[in-house]
Short mmCIF file of C-alpha atoms and ligand atoms in Angstrom, two decimals:
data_model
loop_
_atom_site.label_atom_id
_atom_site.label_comp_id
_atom_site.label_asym_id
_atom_site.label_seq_id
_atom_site.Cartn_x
_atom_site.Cartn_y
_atom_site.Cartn_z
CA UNK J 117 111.21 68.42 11.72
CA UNK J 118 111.26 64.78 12.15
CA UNK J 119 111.55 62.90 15.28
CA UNK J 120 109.18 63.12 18.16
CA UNK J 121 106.04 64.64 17.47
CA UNK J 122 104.89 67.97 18.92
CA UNK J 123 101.67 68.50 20.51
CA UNK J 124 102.15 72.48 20.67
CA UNK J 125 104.71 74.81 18.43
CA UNK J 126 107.51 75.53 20.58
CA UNK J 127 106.55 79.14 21.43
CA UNK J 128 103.52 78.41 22.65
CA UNK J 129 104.48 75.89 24.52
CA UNK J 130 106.98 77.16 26.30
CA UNK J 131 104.87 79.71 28.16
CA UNK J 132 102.19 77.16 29.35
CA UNK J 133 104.90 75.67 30.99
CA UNK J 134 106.33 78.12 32.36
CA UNK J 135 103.32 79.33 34.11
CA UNK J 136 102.28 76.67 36.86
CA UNK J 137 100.40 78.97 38.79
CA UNK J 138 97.92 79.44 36.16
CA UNK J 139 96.52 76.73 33.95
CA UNK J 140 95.11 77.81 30.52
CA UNK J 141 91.47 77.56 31.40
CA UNK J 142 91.67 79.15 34.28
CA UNK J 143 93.46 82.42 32.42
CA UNK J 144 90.92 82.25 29.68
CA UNK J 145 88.17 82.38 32.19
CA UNK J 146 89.77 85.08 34.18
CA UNK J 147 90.08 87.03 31.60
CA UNK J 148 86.80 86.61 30.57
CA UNK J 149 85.43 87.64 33.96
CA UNK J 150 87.56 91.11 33.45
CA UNK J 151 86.12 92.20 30.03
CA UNK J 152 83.10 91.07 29.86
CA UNK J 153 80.79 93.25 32.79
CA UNK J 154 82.52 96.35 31.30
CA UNK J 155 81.85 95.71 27.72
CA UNK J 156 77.92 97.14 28.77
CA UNK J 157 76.34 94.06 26.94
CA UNK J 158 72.82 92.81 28.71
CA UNK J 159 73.02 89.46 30.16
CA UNK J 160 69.91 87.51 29.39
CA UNK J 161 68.38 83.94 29.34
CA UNK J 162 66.59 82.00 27.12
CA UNK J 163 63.77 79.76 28.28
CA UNK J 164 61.57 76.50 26.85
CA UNK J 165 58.77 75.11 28.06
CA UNK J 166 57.98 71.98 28.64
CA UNK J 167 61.91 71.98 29.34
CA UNK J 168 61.50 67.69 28.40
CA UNK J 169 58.24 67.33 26.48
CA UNK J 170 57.01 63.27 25.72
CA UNK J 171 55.01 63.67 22.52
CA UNK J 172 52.96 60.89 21.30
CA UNK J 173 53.95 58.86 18.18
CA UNK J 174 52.67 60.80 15.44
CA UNK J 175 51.36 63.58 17.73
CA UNK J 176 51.60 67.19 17.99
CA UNK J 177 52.78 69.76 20.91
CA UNK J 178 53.00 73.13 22.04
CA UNK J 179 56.37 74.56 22.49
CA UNK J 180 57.02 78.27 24.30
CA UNK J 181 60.37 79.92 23.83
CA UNK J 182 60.60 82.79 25.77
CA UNK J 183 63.77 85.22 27.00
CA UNK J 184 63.95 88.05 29.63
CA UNK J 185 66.29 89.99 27.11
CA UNK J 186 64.26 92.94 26.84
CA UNK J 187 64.44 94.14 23.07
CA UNK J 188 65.09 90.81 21.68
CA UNK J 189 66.02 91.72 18.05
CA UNK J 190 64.21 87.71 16.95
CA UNK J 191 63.90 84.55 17.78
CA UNK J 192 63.14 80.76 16.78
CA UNK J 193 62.63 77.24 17.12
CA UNK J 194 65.29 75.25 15.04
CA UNK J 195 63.55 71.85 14.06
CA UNK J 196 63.30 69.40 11.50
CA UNK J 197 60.03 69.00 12.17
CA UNK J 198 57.01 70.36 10.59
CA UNK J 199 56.24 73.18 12.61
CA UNK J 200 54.07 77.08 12.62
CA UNK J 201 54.15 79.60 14.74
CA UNK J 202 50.85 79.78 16.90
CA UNK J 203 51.92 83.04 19.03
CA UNK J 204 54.20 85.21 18.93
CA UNK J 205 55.37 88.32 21.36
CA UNK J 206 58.62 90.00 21.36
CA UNK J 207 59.65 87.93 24.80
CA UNK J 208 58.15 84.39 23.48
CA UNK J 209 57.49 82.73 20.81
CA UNK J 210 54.53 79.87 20.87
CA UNK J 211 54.91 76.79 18.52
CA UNK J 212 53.64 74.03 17.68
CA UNK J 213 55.57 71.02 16.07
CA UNK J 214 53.73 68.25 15.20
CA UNK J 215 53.67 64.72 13.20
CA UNK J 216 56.67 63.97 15.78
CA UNK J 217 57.55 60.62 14.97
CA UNK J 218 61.31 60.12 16.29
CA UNK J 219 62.54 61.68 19.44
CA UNK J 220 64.51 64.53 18.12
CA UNK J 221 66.78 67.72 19.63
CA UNK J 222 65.77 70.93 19.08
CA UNK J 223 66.95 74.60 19.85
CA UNK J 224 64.98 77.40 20.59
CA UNK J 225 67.34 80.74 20.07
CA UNK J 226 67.12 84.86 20.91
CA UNK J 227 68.91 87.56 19.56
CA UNK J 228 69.55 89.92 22.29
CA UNK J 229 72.20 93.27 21.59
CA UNK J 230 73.53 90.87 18.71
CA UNK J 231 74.70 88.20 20.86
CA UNK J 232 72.05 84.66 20.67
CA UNK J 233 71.51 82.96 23.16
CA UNK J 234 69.89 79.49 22.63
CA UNK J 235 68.59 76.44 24.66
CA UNK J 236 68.25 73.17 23.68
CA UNK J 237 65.63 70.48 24.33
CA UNK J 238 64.73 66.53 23.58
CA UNK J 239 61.37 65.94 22.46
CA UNK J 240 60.81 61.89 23.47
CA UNK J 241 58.01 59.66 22.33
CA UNK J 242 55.40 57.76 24.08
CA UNK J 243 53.33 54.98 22.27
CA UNK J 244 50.36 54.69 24.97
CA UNK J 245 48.27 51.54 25.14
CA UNK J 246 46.00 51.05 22.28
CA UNK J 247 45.44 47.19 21.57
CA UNK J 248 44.97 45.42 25.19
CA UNK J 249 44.39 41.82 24.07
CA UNK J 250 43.05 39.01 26.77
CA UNK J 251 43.02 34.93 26.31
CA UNK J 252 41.56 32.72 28.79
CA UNK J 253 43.14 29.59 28.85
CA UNK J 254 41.29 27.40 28.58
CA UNK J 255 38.11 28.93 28.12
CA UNK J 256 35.43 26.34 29.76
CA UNK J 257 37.05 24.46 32.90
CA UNK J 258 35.92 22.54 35.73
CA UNK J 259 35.65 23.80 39.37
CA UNK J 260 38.85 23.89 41.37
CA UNK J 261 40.99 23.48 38.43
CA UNK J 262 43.64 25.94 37.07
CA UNK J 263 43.12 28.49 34.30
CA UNK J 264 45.90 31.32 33.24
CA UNK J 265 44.47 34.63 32.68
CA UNK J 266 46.84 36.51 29.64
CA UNK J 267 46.90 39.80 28.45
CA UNK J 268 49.10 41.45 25.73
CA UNK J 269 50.00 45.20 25.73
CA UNK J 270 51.58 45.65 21.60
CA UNK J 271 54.01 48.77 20.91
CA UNK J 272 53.91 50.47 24.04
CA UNK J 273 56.86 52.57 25.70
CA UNK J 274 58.10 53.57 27.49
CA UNK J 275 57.56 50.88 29.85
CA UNK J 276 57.92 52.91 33.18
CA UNK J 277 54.71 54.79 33.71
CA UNK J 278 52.55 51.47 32.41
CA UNK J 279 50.27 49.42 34.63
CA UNK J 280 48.44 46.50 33.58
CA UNK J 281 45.58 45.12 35.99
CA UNK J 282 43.43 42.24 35.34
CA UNK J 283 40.06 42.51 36.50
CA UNK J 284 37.28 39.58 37.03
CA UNK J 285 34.27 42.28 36.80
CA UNK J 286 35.33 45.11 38.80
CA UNK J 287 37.06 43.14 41.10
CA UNK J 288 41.15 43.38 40.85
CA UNK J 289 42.52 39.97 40.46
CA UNK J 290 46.28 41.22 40.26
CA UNK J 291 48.23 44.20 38.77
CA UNK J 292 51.50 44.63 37.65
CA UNK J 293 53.51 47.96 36.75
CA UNK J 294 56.57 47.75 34.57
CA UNK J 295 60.03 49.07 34.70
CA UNK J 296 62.05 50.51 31.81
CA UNK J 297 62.76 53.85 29.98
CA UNK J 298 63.73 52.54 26.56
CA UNK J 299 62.11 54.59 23.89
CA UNK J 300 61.22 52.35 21.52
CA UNK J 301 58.43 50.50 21.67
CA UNK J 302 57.70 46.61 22.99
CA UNK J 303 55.17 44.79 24.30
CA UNK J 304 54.58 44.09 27.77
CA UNK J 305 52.28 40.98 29.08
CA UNK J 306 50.62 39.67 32.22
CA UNK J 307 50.38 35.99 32.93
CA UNK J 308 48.19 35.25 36.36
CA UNK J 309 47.13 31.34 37.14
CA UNK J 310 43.76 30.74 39.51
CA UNK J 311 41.79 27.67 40.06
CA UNK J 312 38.18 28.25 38.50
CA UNK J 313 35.65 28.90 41.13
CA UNK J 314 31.92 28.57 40.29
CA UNK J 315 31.25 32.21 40.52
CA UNK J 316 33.54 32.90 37.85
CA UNK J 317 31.20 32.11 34.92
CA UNK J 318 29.05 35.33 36.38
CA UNK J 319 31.71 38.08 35.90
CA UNK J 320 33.14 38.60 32.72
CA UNK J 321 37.04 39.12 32.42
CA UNK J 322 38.85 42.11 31.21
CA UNK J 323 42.08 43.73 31.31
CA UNK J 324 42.88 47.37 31.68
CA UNK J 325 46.20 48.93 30.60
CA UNK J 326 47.04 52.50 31.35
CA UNK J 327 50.04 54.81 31.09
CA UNK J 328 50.63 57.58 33.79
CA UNK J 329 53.30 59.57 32.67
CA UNK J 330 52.38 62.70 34.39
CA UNK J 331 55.83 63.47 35.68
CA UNK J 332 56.26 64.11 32.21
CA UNK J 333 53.34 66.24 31.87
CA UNK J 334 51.44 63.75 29.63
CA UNK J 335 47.43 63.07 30.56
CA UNK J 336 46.81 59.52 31.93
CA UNK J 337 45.81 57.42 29.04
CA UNK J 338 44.11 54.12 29.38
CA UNK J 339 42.76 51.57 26.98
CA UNK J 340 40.71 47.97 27.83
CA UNK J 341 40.43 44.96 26.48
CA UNK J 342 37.02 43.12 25.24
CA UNK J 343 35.55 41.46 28.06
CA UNK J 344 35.70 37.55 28.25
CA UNK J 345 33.42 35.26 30.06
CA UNK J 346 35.16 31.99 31.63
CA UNK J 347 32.73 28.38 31.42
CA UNK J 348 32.98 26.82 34.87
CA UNK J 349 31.12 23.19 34.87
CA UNK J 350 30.70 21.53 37.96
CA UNK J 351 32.07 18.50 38.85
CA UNK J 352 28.49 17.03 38.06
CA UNK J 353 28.49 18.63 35.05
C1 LIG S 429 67.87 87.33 32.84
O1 LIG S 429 67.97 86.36 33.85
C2 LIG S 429 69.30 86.11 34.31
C3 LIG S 429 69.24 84.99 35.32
O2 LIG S 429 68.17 85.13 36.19
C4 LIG S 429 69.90 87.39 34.89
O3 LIG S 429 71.22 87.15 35.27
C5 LIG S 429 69.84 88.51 33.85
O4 LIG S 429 70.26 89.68 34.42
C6 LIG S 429 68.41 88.67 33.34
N1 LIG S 429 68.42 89.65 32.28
C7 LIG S 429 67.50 90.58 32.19
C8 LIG S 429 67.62 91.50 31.03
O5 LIG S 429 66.57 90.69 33.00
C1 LIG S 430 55.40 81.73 27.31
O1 LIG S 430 56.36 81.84 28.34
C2 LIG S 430 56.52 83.14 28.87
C3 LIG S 430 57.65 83.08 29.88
O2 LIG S 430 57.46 82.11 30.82
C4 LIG S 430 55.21 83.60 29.50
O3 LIG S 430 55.34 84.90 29.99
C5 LIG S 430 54.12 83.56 28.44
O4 LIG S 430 52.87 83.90 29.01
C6 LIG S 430 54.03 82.17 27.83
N1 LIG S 430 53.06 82.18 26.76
C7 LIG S 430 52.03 81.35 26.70
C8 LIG S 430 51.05 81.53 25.58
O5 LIG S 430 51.88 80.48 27.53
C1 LIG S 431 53.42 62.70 8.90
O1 LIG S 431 54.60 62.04 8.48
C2 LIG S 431 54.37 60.93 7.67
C3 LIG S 431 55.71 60.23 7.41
O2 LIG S 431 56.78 61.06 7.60
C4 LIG S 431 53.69 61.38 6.38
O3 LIG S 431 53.44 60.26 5.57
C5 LIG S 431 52.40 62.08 6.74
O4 LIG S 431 51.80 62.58 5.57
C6 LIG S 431 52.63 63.21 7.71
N1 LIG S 431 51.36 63.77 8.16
C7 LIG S 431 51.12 65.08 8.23
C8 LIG S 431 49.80 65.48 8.74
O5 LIG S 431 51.98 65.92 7.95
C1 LIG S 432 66.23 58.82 20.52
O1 LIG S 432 66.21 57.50 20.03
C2 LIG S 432 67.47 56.90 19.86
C3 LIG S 432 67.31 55.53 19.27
O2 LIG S 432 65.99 55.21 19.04
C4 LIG S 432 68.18 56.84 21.21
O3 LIG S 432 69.46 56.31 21.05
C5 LIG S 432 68.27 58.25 21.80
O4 LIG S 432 68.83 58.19 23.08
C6 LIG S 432 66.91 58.88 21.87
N1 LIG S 432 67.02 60.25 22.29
C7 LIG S 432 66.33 60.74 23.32
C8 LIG S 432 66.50 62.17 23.59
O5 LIG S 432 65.59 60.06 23.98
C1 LIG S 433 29.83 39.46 29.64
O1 LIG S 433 30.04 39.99 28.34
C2 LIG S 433 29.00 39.64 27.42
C3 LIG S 433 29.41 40.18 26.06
O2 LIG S 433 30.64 40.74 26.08
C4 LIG S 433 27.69 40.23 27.91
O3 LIG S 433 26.65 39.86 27.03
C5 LIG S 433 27.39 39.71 29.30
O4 LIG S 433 26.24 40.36 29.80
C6 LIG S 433 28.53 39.98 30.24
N1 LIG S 433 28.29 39.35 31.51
C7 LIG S 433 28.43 39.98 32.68
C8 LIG S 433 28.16 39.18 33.90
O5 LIG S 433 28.76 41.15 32.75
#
């Protein structure tokens, strides 16, 4: 046959045509809904918790797969990562995967009367704060004239979740939080411009960086820098 192409051979074509009523989705559906309740099979679900775990880079985490089948026949965790099997019941299955060191997708399965059911989840990584690097420009400077506090926060992400406050002693001299979900890790900094009082050279400054991403279910983790002193010399001086 040459000429216009075909999506569909004729035959079966014809009948989806002919059928406006009923669109082929629908049918298969329908029909699905008719044989399936009688066919005595046990419906049943397969569960993973956490459903979206953030593992550190390089880290480890506990995985449960679990089903309310009731005589699951087995089950697994399909991974390529390095992974054992810490618990294990006929209705869940504890793992632990660990050296994670890309986000990956995984799939936890059952076999339940023959039939598997499976879900799927994303493990994402987290690089928390662990270099928090502060300059003091400059470092010895007169009263009433400027100075820029800076601080550096390497390799973090994601970005969301990450607040970075500069502190003169314990006092908060400003703090910033940070938007972004990228997985990949950047740095984030803090630039904040005073004018040098004298009481600054008798509190040492420091900068504090910590990630709170317990939406995700991961601990608070905070890391801060060396502390610097800032020379003020009076005008005298
Ligand atoms: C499993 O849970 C689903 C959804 O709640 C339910 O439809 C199904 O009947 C349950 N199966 C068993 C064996 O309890
Ligand atoms: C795993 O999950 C199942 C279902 O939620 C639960 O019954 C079981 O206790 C969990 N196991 C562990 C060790 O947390
Ligand atoms: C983790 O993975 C890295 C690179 O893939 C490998 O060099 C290292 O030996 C692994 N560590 C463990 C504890 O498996
Ligand atoms: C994993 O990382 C890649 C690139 O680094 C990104 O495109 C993808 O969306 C990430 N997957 C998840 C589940 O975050
Ligand atoms: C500032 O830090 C230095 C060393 O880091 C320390 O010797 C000094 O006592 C600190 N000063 C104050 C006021 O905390």
């Amino acid at each position: 046959m040459t000429g216009s192409p075909r999506l569909f051979p004729e035959s079966l074509w014809t009948p989806l045509k002919m059928s406006p009523f009923c669109c082929w989705g629908l049918c298969v559906a329908f029909l699905a809904l008719l044989c399936c309740p009688g066919s005595g099979e046990e419906a049943f679900e397969v569960h993973v918790s956490p459903e979206q775990p953030m593992v550190k880079h390089g880290g480890s985490q506990v995985i449960n797969c679990s089903t309310n089948c009731t005589k699951p026949e087995n089950g697994g965790l399909e991974t390529s990562l390095d992974k054992i099997v810490l618990q294990d019941s006929p209705q869940w299955k504890l793992f632990m995967i660990f050296n994670v060191s890309q986000n990956s997708s995984m799939r936890c399965f059952f076999w339940c009367s023959r039939k598997q059911g499976s879900k799927s989840l994303n493990v994402g990584l987290y690089y928390p704060p662990k270099q928090v690097l502060l300059k003091l420009q400059p470092t010895r400077v007169a009263v009433g004239s400027p100075f820029t506090i800076e601080c550096r926060v390497p390799s973090v992400a994601p970005l969301e979740g990450l607040t970075v406050t500069l502190l003169r002693g314990s006092e908060v001299l400003h703090s910033q939080t940070f938007e972004g979900t990228a997985l990949s890790p950047q740095e984030a900094m803090v630039t904040y411009s005073a004018e040098a009082q004298l009481e600054d050279s008798s509190h040492n400054f420091s900068c504090q960086a910590k990630m709170d991403l317990r939406t995700r279910g991961v601990k608070v983790v905070d890391s801060v820098s060396d502390s610097q002193a800032l020379e003020v010399f009076g005008c005298d001086a």
